[in-house]
Amino acid sequence: IKTGLLSDARAIAGYVLDRSDRRHALVMIANHPNAPQAEAAFDALLQWVRARAPAPATGNPRDASPLRP
């Protein structure tokens, strides 16, 4: 993960491995005067991706989506 910050912006980008060592590309940008307050959301996103369990394999490409509940 690479981080970046300016006075009114925060960003993270990179790859995160989930619990099954599957790699997920991740990008999050906050571009607002209150951007420093987004750091908790950045941390929550990283923790959510890392904690993901693999979806059951059905052959459907949609199953590979990191956004699938």
PDB file of N, CA, C and O in Angstrom:
ATOM      1  N   ILE A   1       0.848  -1.179   0.000  1.00  0.00           N
ATOM      2  CA  ILE A   1       0.000   0.000   0.000  1.00  0.00           C
ATOM      3  C   ILE A   1       0.890   1.238   0.000  1.00  0.00           C
ATOM      4  O   ILE A   1       1.846   1.320   0.758  1.00  0.00           O
ATOM      5  N   LYS A   2       0.546   2.179  -0.846  1.00  0.00           N
ATOM      6  CA  LYS A   2       1.212   3.474  -0.904  1.00  0.00           C
ATOM      7  C   LYS A   2       0.234   4.517  -0.397  1.00  0.00           C
ATOM      8  O   LYS A   2      -0.939   4.494  -0.739  1.00  0.00           O
ATOM      9  N   THR A   3       0.692   5.411   0.439  1.00  0.00           N
ATOM     10  CA  THR A   3      -0.170   6.472   0.959  1.00  0.00           C
ATOM     11  C   THR A   3       0.300   7.819   0.441  1.00  0.00           C
ATOM     12  O   THR A   3       1.453   7.980   0.038  1.00  0.00           O
ATOM     13  N   GLY A   4      -0.611   8.775   0.433  1.00  0.00           N
ATOM     14  CA  GLY A   4      -0.258  10.125   0.027  1.00  0.00           C
ATOM     15  C   GLY A   4      -1.153  11.120   0.733  1.00  0.00           C
ATOM     16  O   GLY A   4      -2.276  10.792   1.107  1.00  0.00           O
ATOM     17  N   LEU A   5      -0.641  12.324   0.931  1.00  0.00           N
ATOM     18  CA  LEU A   5      -1.471  13.342   1.554  1.00  0.00           C
ATOM     19  C   LEU A   5      -1.036  14.728   1.120  1.00  0.00           C
ATOM     20  O   LEU A   5       0.119  14.989   0.839  1.00  0.00           O
ATOM     21  N   LEU A   6      -2.033  15.579   1.019  1.00  0.00           N
ATOM     22  CA  LEU A   6      -1.876  17.010   0.804  1.00  0.00           C
ATOM     23  C   LEU A   6      -2.797  17.682   1.816  1.00  0.00           C
ATOM     24  O   LEU A   6      -3.545  16.993   2.518  1.00  0.00           O
ATOM     25  N   SER A   7      -2.819  18.976   1.850  1.00  0.00           N
ATOM     26  CA  SER A   7      -3.618  19.642   2.889  1.00  0.00           C
ATOM     27  C   SER A   7      -5.098  19.271   2.823  1.00  0.00           C
ATOM     28  O   SER A   7      -5.738  19.122   3.851  1.00  0.00           O
ATOM     29  N   ASP A   8      -5.660  19.123   1.625  1.00  0.00           N
ATOM     30  CA  ASP A   8      -7.081  18.800   1.505  1.00  0.00           C
ATOM     31  C   ASP A   8      -7.317  17.470   0.802  1.00  0.00           C
ATOM     32  O   ASP A   8      -8.381  17.252   0.216  1.00  0.00           O
ATOM     33  N   ALA A   9      -6.365  16.568   0.845  1.00  0.00           N
ATOM     34  CA  ALA A   9      -6.524  15.283   0.164  1.00  0.00           C
ATOM     35  C   ALA A   9      -5.755  14.188   0.901  1.00  0.00           C
ATOM     36  O   ALA A   9      -4.722  14.440   1.507  1.00  0.00           O
ATOM     37  N   ARG A  10      -6.308  12.982   0.842  1.00  0.00           N
ATOM     38  CA  ARG A  10      -5.649  11.786   1.368  1.00  0.00           C
ATOM     39  C   ARG A  10      -5.887  10.680   0.353  1.00  0.00           C
ATOM     40  O   ARG A  10      -6.940  10.636  -0.296  1.00  0.00           O
ATOM     41  N   ALA A  11      -4.941   9.762   0.224  1.00  0.00           N
ATOM     42  CA  ALA A  11      -5.107   8.670  -0.730  1.00  0.00           C
ATOM     43  C   ALA A  11      -4.318   7.443  -0.288  1.00  0.00           C
ATOM     44  O   ALA A  11      -3.291   7.569   0.387  1.00  0.00           O
ATOM     45  N   ILE A  12      -4.837   6.281  -0.663  1.00  0.00           N
ATOM     46  CA  ILE A  12      -4.099   5.032  -0.522  1.00  0.00           C
ATOM     47  C   ILE A  12      -4.323   4.241  -1.808  1.00  0.00           C
ATOM     48  O   ILE A  12      -5.378   4.353  -2.444  1.00  0.00           O
ATOM     49  N   ALA A  13      -3.340   3.468  -2.200  1.00  0.00           N
ATOM     50  CA  ALA A  13      -3.465   2.610  -3.379  1.00  0.00           C
ATOM     51  C   ALA A  13      -2.461   1.480  -3.249  1.00  0.00           C
ATOM     52  O   ALA A  13      -1.392   1.647  -2.663  1.00  0.00           O
ATOM     53  N   GLY A  14      -2.834   0.344  -3.764  1.00  0.00           N
ATOM     54  CA  GLY A  14      -1.919  -0.784  -3.750  1.00  0.00           C
ATOM     55  C   GLY A  14      -2.661  -2.100  -3.788  1.00  0.00           C
ATOM     56  O   GLY A  14      -3.808  -2.171  -4.231  1.00  0.00           O
ATOM     57  N   TYR A  15      -2.007  -3.136  -3.325  1.00  0.00           N
ATOM     58  CA  TYR A  15      -2.567  -4.479  -3.296  1.00  0.00           C
ATOM     59  C   TYR A  15      -2.673  -4.950  -1.859  1.00  0.00           C
ATOM     60  O   TYR A  15      -1.798  -4.677  -1.049  1.00  0.00           O
ATOM     61  N   VAL A  16      -3.764  -5.657  -1.563  1.00  0.00           N
ATOM     62  CA  VAL A  16      -3.991  -6.204  -0.228  1.00  0.00           C
ATOM     63  C   VAL A  16      -4.333  -7.674  -0.385  1.00  0.00           C
ATOM     64  O   VAL A  16      -5.134  -8.048  -1.247  1.00  0.00           O
ATOM     65  N   LEU A  17      -3.723  -8.516   0.439  1.00  0.00           N
ATOM     66  CA  LEU A  17      -4.046  -9.937   0.431  1.00  0.00           C
ATOM     67  C   LEU A  17      -5.164 -10.199   1.433  1.00  0.00           C
ATOM     68  O   LEU A  17      -5.140  -9.689   2.553  1.00  0.00           O
ATOM     69  N   ASP A  18      -6.162 -11.013   1.021  1.00  0.00           N
ATOM     70  CA  ASP A  18      -7.204 -11.388   1.969  1.00  0.00           C
ATOM     71  C   ASP A  18      -6.731 -12.602   2.774  1.00  0.00           C
ATOM     72  O   ASP A  18      -5.586 -13.038   2.639  1.00  0.00           O
ATOM     73  N   ARG A  19      -7.606 -13.141   3.610  1.00  0.00           N
ATOM     74  CA  ARG A  19      -7.227 -14.271   4.479  1.00  0.00           C
ATOM     75  C   ARG A  19      -6.813 -15.500   3.698  1.00  0.00           C
ATOM     76  O   ARG A  19      -6.091 -16.347   4.215  1.00  0.00           O
ATOM     77  N   SER A  20      -7.261 -15.588   2.442  1.00  0.00           N
ATOM     78  CA  SER A  20      -6.899 -16.740   1.605  1.00  0.00           C
ATOM     79  C   SER A  20      -5.752 -16.411   0.664  1.00  0.00           C
ATOM     80  O   SER A  20      -5.512 -17.122  -0.301  1.00  0.00           O
ATOM     81  N   ASP A  21      -5.057 -15.324   0.955  1.00  0.00           N
ATOM     82  CA  ASP A  21      -3.927 -14.867   0.145  1.00  0.00           C
ATOM     83  C   ASP A  21      -4.306 -14.517  -1.292  1.00  0.00           C
ATOM     84  O   ASP A  21      -3.470 -14.570  -2.186  1.00  0.00           O
ATOM     85  N   ARG A  22      -5.573 -14.155  -1.511  1.00  0.00           N
ATOM     86  CA  ARG A  22      -5.965 -13.621  -2.819  1.00  0.00           C
ATOM     87  C   ARG A  22      -5.633 -12.143  -2.826  1.00  0.00           C
ATOM     88  O   ARG A  22      -5.862 -11.439  -1.847  1.00  0.00           O
ATOM     89  N   ARG A  23      -5.087 -11.686  -3.936  1.00  0.00           N
ATOM     90  CA  ARG A  23      -4.660 -10.289  -4.056  1.00  0.00           C
ATOM     91  C   ARG A  23      -5.807  -9.434  -4.590  1.00  0.00           C
ATOM     92  O   ARG A  23      -6.452  -9.786  -5.566  1.00  0.00           O
ATOM     93  N   HIS A  24      -6.036  -8.287  -3.950  1.00  0.00           N
ATOM     94  CA  HIS A  24      -7.056  -7.334  -4.371  1.00  0.00           C
ATOM     95  C   HIS A  24      -6.395  -5.981  -4.613  1.00  0.00           C
ATOM     96  O   HIS A  24      -5.613  -5.519  -3.782  1.00  0.00           O
ATOM     97  N   ALA A  25      -6.700  -5.372  -5.751  1.00  0.00           N
ATOM     98  CA  ALA A  25      -6.253  -4.002  -6.012  1.00  0.00           C
ATOM     99  C   ALA A  25      -7.167  -3.062  -5.235  1.00  0.00           C
ATOM    100  O   ALA A  25      -8.382  -3.252  -5.199  1.00  0.00           O
ATOM    101  N   LEU A  26      -6.580  -2.052  -4.619  1.00  0.00           N
ATOM    102  CA  LEU A  26      -7.340  -1.160  -3.766  1.00  0.00           C
ATOM    103  C   LEU A  26      -6.903   0.280  -4.012  1.00  0.00           C
ATOM    104  O   LEU A  26      -5.703   0.560  -4.054  1.00  0.00           O
ATOM    105  N   VAL A  27      -7.867   1.168  -4.201  1.00  0.00           N
ATOM    106  CA  VAL A  27      -7.594   2.598  -4.338  1.00  0.00           C
ATOM    107  C   VAL A  27      -8.696   3.348  -3.594  1.00  0.00           C
ATOM    108  O   VAL A  27      -9.874   3.032  -3.747  1.00  0.00           O
ATOM    109  N   MET A  28      -8.309   4.318  -2.800  1.00  0.00           N
ATOM    110  CA  MET A  28      -9.285   5.173  -2.128  1.00  0.00           C
ATOM    111  C   MET A  28      -8.696   6.575  -2.053  1.00  0.00           C
ATOM    112  O   MET A  28      -7.541   6.748  -1.661  1.00  0.00           O
ATOM    113  N   ILE A  29      -9.503   7.550  -2.456  1.00  0.00           N
ATOM    114  CA  ILE A  29      -9.070   8.948  -2.461  1.00  0.00           C
ATOM    115  C   ILE A  29     -10.134   9.798  -1.776  1.00  0.00           C
ATOM    116  O   ILE A  29     -11.321   9.650  -2.051  1.00  0.00           O
ATOM    117  N   ALA A  30      -9.717  10.679  -0.903  1.00  0.00           N
ATOM    118  CA  ALA A  30     -10.601  11.684  -0.310  1.00  0.00           C
ATOM    119  C   ALA A  30     -10.037  13.046  -0.704  1.00  0.00           C
ATOM    120  O   ALA A  30      -8.901  13.366  -0.388  1.00  0.00           O
ATOM    121  N   ASN A  31     -10.821  13.821  -1.423  1.00  0.00           N
ATOM    122  CA  ASN A  31     -10.387  15.133  -1.903  1.00  0.00           C
ATOM    123  C   ASN A  31     -11.389  16.168  -1.393  1.00  0.00           C
ATOM    124  O   ASN A  31     -12.384  16.468  -2.046  1.00  0.00           O
ATOM    125  N   HIS A  32     -11.137  16.669  -0.194  1.00  0.00           N
ATOM    126  CA  HIS A  32     -12.088  17.560   0.479  1.00  0.00           C
ATOM    127  C   HIS A  32     -11.354  18.240   1.633  1.00  0.00           C
ATOM    128  O   HIS A  32     -10.400  17.673   2.173  1.00  0.00           O
ATOM    129  N   PRO A  33     -11.766  19.422   2.036  1.00  0.00           N
ATOM    130  CA  PRO A  33     -11.115  20.062   3.183  1.00  0.00           C
ATOM    131  C   PRO A  33     -11.122  19.194   4.448  1.00  0.00           C
ATOM    132  O   PRO A  33     -10.260  19.330   5.305  1.00  0.00           O
ATOM    133  N   ASN A  34     -12.093  18.291   4.576  1.00  0.00           N
ATOM    134  CA  ASN A  34     -12.154  17.391   5.728  1.00  0.00           C
ATOM    135  C   ASN A  34     -11.481  16.040   5.456  1.00  0.00           C
ATOM    136  O   ASN A  34     -11.737  15.074   6.167  1.00  0.00           O
ATOM    137  N   ALA A  35     -10.629  15.977   4.458  1.00  0.00           N
ATOM    138  CA  ALA A  35      -9.978  14.722   4.082  1.00  0.00           C
ATOM    139  C   ALA A  35      -9.256  14.029   5.243  1.00  0.00           C
ATOM    140  O   ALA A  35      -9.296  12.794   5.322  1.00  0.00           O
ATOM    141  N   PRO A  36      -8.604  14.754   6.154  1.00  0.00           N
ATOM    142  CA  PRO A  36      -7.949  14.047   7.264  1.00  0.00           C
ATOM    143  C   PRO A  36      -8.907  13.187   8.082  1.00  0.00           C
ATOM    144  O   PRO A  36      -8.505  12.176   8.656  1.00  0.00           O
ATOM    145  N   GLN A  37     -10.178  13.532   8.101  1.00  0.00           N
ATOM    146  CA  GLN A  37     -11.159  12.743   8.848  1.00  0.00           C
ATOM    147  C   GLN A  37     -11.482  11.420   8.159  1.00  0.00           C
ATOM    148  O   GLN A  37     -12.125  10.561   8.751  1.00  0.00           O
ATOM    149  N   ALA A  38     -11.033  11.240   6.922  1.00  0.00           N
ATOM    150  CA  ALA A  38     -11.310  10.006   6.176  1.00  0.00           C
ATOM    151  C   ALA A  38     -10.346   8.879   6.535  1.00  0.00           C
ATOM    152  O   ALA A  38     -10.548   7.745   6.104  1.00  0.00           O
ATOM    153  N   GLU A  39      -9.321   9.162   7.311  1.00  0.00           N
ATOM    154  CA  GLU A  39      -8.317   8.129   7.604  1.00  0.00           C
ATOM    155  C   GLU A  39      -8.916   6.913   8.293  1.00  0.00           C
ATOM    156  O   GLU A  39      -8.514   5.779   8.030  1.00  0.00           O
ATOM    157  N   ALA A  40      -9.920   7.098   9.136  1.00  0.00           N
ATOM    158  CA  ALA A  40     -10.578   5.956   9.776  1.00  0.00           C
ATOM    159  C   ALA A  40     -11.281   5.087   8.730  1.00  0.00           C
ATOM    160  O   ALA A  40     -11.281   3.860   8.829  1.00  0.00           O
ATOM    161  N   ALA A  41     -11.868   5.720   7.726  1.00  0.00           N
ATOM    162  CA  ALA A  41     -12.515   4.965   6.645  1.00  0.00           C
ATOM    163  C   ALA A  41     -11.474   4.207   5.833  1.00  0.00           C
ATOM    164  O   ALA A  41     -11.719   3.068   5.415  1.00  0.00           O
ATOM    165  N   PHE A  42     -10.300   4.800   5.603  1.00  0.00           N
ATOM    166  CA  PHE A  42      -9.229   4.097   4.898  1.00  0.00           C
ATOM    167  C   PHE A  42      -8.839   2.843   5.677  1.00  0.00           C
ATOM    168  O   PHE A  42      -8.717   1.761   5.104  1.00  0.00           O
ATOM    169  N   ASP A  43      -8.646   2.990   6.969  1.00  0.00           N
ATOM    170  CA  ASP A  43      -8.273   1.845   7.812  1.00  0.00           C
ATOM    171  C   ASP A  43      -9.355   0.772   7.788  1.00  0.00           C
ATOM    172  O   ASP A  43      -9.060  -0.421   7.702  1.00  0.00           O
ATOM    173  N   ALA A  44     -10.617   1.190   7.845  1.00  0.00           N
ATOM    174  CA  ALA A  44     -11.725   0.228   7.827  1.00  0.00           C
ATOM    175  C   ALA A  44     -11.774  -0.532   6.506  1.00  0.00           C
ATOM    176  O   ALA A  44     -12.016  -1.741   6.487  1.00  0.00           O
ATOM    177  N   LEU A  45     -11.515   0.158   5.395  1.00  0.00           N
ATOM    178  CA  LEU A  45     -11.499  -0.512   4.093  1.00  0.00           C
ATOM    179  C   LEU A  45     -10.392  -1.563   4.039  1.00  0.00           C
ATOM    180  O   LEU A  45     -10.615  -2.699   3.613  1.00  0.00           O
ATOM    181  N   LEU A  46      -9.202  -1.206   4.490  1.00  0.00           N
ATOM    182  CA  LEU A  46      -8.091  -2.170   4.496  1.00  0.00           C
ATOM    183  C   LEU A  46      -8.412  -3.388   5.357  1.00  0.00           C
ATOM    184  O   LEU A  46      -8.173  -4.529   4.950  1.00  0.00           O
ATOM    185  N   GLN A  47      -8.973  -3.158   6.525  1.00  0.00           N
ATOM    186  CA  GLN A  47      -9.324  -4.268   7.414  1.00  0.00           C
ATOM    187  C   GLN A  47     -10.419  -5.138   6.809  1.00  0.00           C
ATOM    188  O   GLN A  47     -10.377  -6.363   6.921  1.00  0.00           O
ATOM    189  N   TRP A  48     -11.389  -4.520   6.146  1.00  0.00           N
ATOM    190  CA  TRP A  48     -12.483  -5.273   5.531  1.00  0.00           C
ATOM    191  C   TRP A  48     -11.960  -6.187   4.423  1.00  0.00           C
ATOM    192  O   TRP A  48     -12.318  -7.361   4.363  1.00  0.00           O
ATOM    193  N   VAL A  49     -11.094  -5.647   3.562  1.00  0.00           N
ATOM    194  CA  VAL A  49     -10.543  -6.472   2.477  1.00  0.00           C
ATOM    195  C   VAL A  49      -9.687  -7.595   3.054  1.00  0.00           C
ATOM    196  O   VAL A  49      -9.802  -8.747   2.640  1.00  0.00           O
ATOM    197  N   ARG A  50      -8.862  -7.289   4.024  1.00  0.00           N
ATOM    198  CA  ARG A  50      -7.988  -8.305   4.612  1.00  0.00           C
ATOM    199  C   ARG A  50      -8.789  -9.426   5.276  1.00  0.00           C
ATOM    200  O   ARG A  50      -8.411 -10.589   5.217  1.00  0.00           O
ATOM    201  N   ALA A  51      -9.915  -9.106   5.887  1.00  0.00           N
ATOM    202  CA  ALA A  51     -10.712 -10.088   6.616  1.00  0.00           C
ATOM    203  C   ALA A  51     -11.624 -10.907   5.710  1.00  0.00           C
ATOM    204  O   ALA A  51     -12.227 -11.877   6.174  1.00  0.00           O
ATOM    205  N   ARG A  52     -11.735 -10.545   4.449  1.00  0.00           N
ATOM    206  CA  ARG A  52     -12.651 -11.236   3.546  1.00  0.00           C
ATOM    207  C   ARG A  52     -12.336 -12.722   3.460  1.00  0.00           C
ATOM    208  O   ARG A  52     -11.201 -13.127   3.311  1.00  0.00           O
ATOM    209  N   ALA A  53     -13.376 -13.530   3.545  1.00  0.00           N
ATOM    210  CA  ALA A  53     -13.253 -14.966   3.288  1.00  0.00           C
ATOM    211  C   ALA A  53     -13.570 -15.186   1.813  1.00  0.00           C
ATOM    212  O   ALA A  53     -14.331 -14.430   1.225  1.00  0.00           O
ATOM    213  N   PRO A  54     -13.016 -16.208   1.211  1.00  0.00           N
ATOM    214  CA  PRO A  54     -13.289 -16.431  -0.212  1.00  0.00           C
ATOM    215  C   PRO A  54     -14.750 -16.794  -0.458  1.00  0.00           C
ATOM    216  O   PRO A  54     -15.371 -17.478   0.350  1.00  0.00           O
ATOM    217  N   ALA A  55     -15.291 -16.299  -1.561  1.00  0.00           N
ATOM    218  CA  ALA A  55     -16.649 -16.656  -1.960  1.00  0.00           C
ATOM    219  C   ALA A  55     -16.625 -18.062  -2.547  1.00  0.00           C
ATOM    220  O   ALA A  55     -15.609 -18.490  -3.116  1.00  0.00           O
ATOM    221  N   PRO A  56     -17.709 -18.798  -2.424  1.00  0.00           N
ATOM    222  CA  PRO A  56     -17.741 -20.125  -3.020  1.00  0.00           C
ATOM    223  C   PRO A  56     -17.581 -20.028  -4.530  1.00  0.00           C
ATOM    224  O   PRO A  56     -18.161 -19.153  -5.157  1.00  0.00           O
ATOM    225  N   ALA A  57     -16.793 -20.898  -5.104  1.00  0.00           N
ATOM    226  CA  ALA A  57     -16.550 -20.888  -6.544  1.00  0.00           C
ATOM    227  C   ALA A  57     -17.757 -21.468  -7.268  1.00  0.00           C
ATOM    228  O   ALA A  57     -18.174 -22.585  -7.000  1.00  0.00           O
ATOM    229  N   THR A  58     -18.334 -20.681  -8.174  1.00  0.00           N
ATOM    230  CA  THR A  58     -19.481 -21.152  -8.954  1.00  0.00           C
ATOM    231  C   THR A  58     -19.193 -21.083 -10.434  1.00  0.00           C
ATOM    232  O   THR A  58     -20.028 -21.456 -11.231  1.00  0.00           O
ATOM    233  N   GLY A  59     -18.033 -20.550 -10.806  1.00  0.00           N
ATOM    234  CA  GLY A  59     -17.731 -20.355 -12.214  1.00  0.00           C
ATOM    235  C   GLY A  59     -18.243 -19.028 -12.742  1.00  0.00           C
ATOM    236  O   GLY A  59     -17.992 -18.665 -13.868  1.00  0.00           O
ATOM    237  N   ASN A  60     -18.978 -18.293 -11.925  1.00  0.00           N
ATOM    238  CA  ASN A  60     -19.510 -17.004 -12.316  1.00  0.00           C
ATOM    239  C   ASN A  60     -18.460 -15.941 -12.018  1.00  0.00           C
ATOM    240  O   ASN A  60     -18.041 -15.787 -10.873  1.00  0.00           O
ATOM    241  N   PRO A  61     -18.001 -15.164 -13.025  1.00  0.00           N
ATOM    242  CA  PRO A  61     -16.971 -14.135 -12.770  1.00  0.00           C
ATOM    243  C   PRO A  61     -17.393 -13.132 -11.705  1.00  0.00           C
ATOM    244  O   PRO A  61     -16.562 -12.577 -11.015  1.00  0.00           O
ATOM    245  N   ARG A  62     -18.697 -12.918 -11.528  1.00  0.00           N
ATOM    246  CA  ARG A  62     -19.175 -11.997 -10.513  1.00  0.00           C
ATOM    247  C   ARG A  62     -18.769 -12.457  -9.106  1.00  0.00           C
ATOM    248  O   ARG A  62     -18.613 -11.652  -8.195  1.00  0.00           O
ATOM    249  N   ASP A  63     -18.590 -13.759  -8.919  1.00  0.00           N
ATOM    250  CA  ASP A  63     -18.219 -14.276  -7.603  1.00  0.00           C
ATOM    251  C   ASP A  63     -16.839 -13.813  -7.159  1.00  0.00           C
ATOM    252  O   ASP A  63     -16.524 -13.833  -5.986  1.00  0.00           O
ATOM    253  N   ALA A  64     -16.011 -13.399  -8.092  1.00  0.00           N
ATOM    254  CA  ALA A  64     -14.657 -12.956  -7.754  1.00  0.00           C
ATOM    255  C   ALA A  64     -14.618 -11.502  -7.308  1.00  0.00           C
ATOM    256  O   ALA A  64     -13.594 -11.016  -6.883  1.00  0.00           O
ATOM    257  N   SER A  65     -15.739 -10.803  -7.389  1.00  0.00           N
ATOM    258  CA  SER A  65     -15.768  -9.388  -7.046  1.00  0.00           C
ATOM    259  C   SER A  65     -15.530  -9.171  -5.560  1.00  0.00           C
ATOM    260  O   SER A  65     -16.181  -9.790  -4.731  1.00  0.00           O
ATOM    261  N   PRO A  66     -14.600  -8.260  -5.180  1.00  0.00           N
ATOM    262  CA  PRO A  66     -14.387  -7.980  -3.763  1.00  0.00           C
ATOM    263  C   PRO A  66     -15.559  -7.217  -3.141  1.00  0.00           C
ATOM    264  O   PRO A  66     -15.645  -7.087  -1.941  1.00  0.00           O
ATOM    265  N   LEU A  67     -16.497  -6.729  -3.984  1.00  0.00           N
ATOM    266  CA  LEU A  67     -17.637  -5.987  -3.458  1.00  0.00           C
ATOM    267  C   LEU A  67     -18.810  -6.904  -3.148  1.00  0.00           C
ATOM    268  O   LEU A  67     -19.799  -6.471  -2.590  1.00  0.00           O
ATOM    269  N   ARG A  68     -18.724  -8.162  -3.537  1.00  0.00           N
ATOM    270  CA  ARG A  68     -19.827  -9.090  -3.295  1.00  0.00           C
ATOM    271  C   ARG A  68     -19.915  -9.407  -1.817  1.00  0.00           C
ATOM    272  O   ARG A  68     -18.915  -9.785  -1.203  1.00  0.00           O
ATOM    273  N   PRO A  69     -21.110  -9.284  -1.231  1.00  0.00           N
ATOM    274  CA  PRO A  69     -21.238  -9.567   0.213  1.00  0.00           C
ATOM    275  C   PRO A  69     -20.998 -11.027   0.548  1.00  0.00           C
ATOM    276  O   PRO A  69     -21.101 -11.898  -0.228  1.00  0.00           O
TER     277      PRO A  69
END
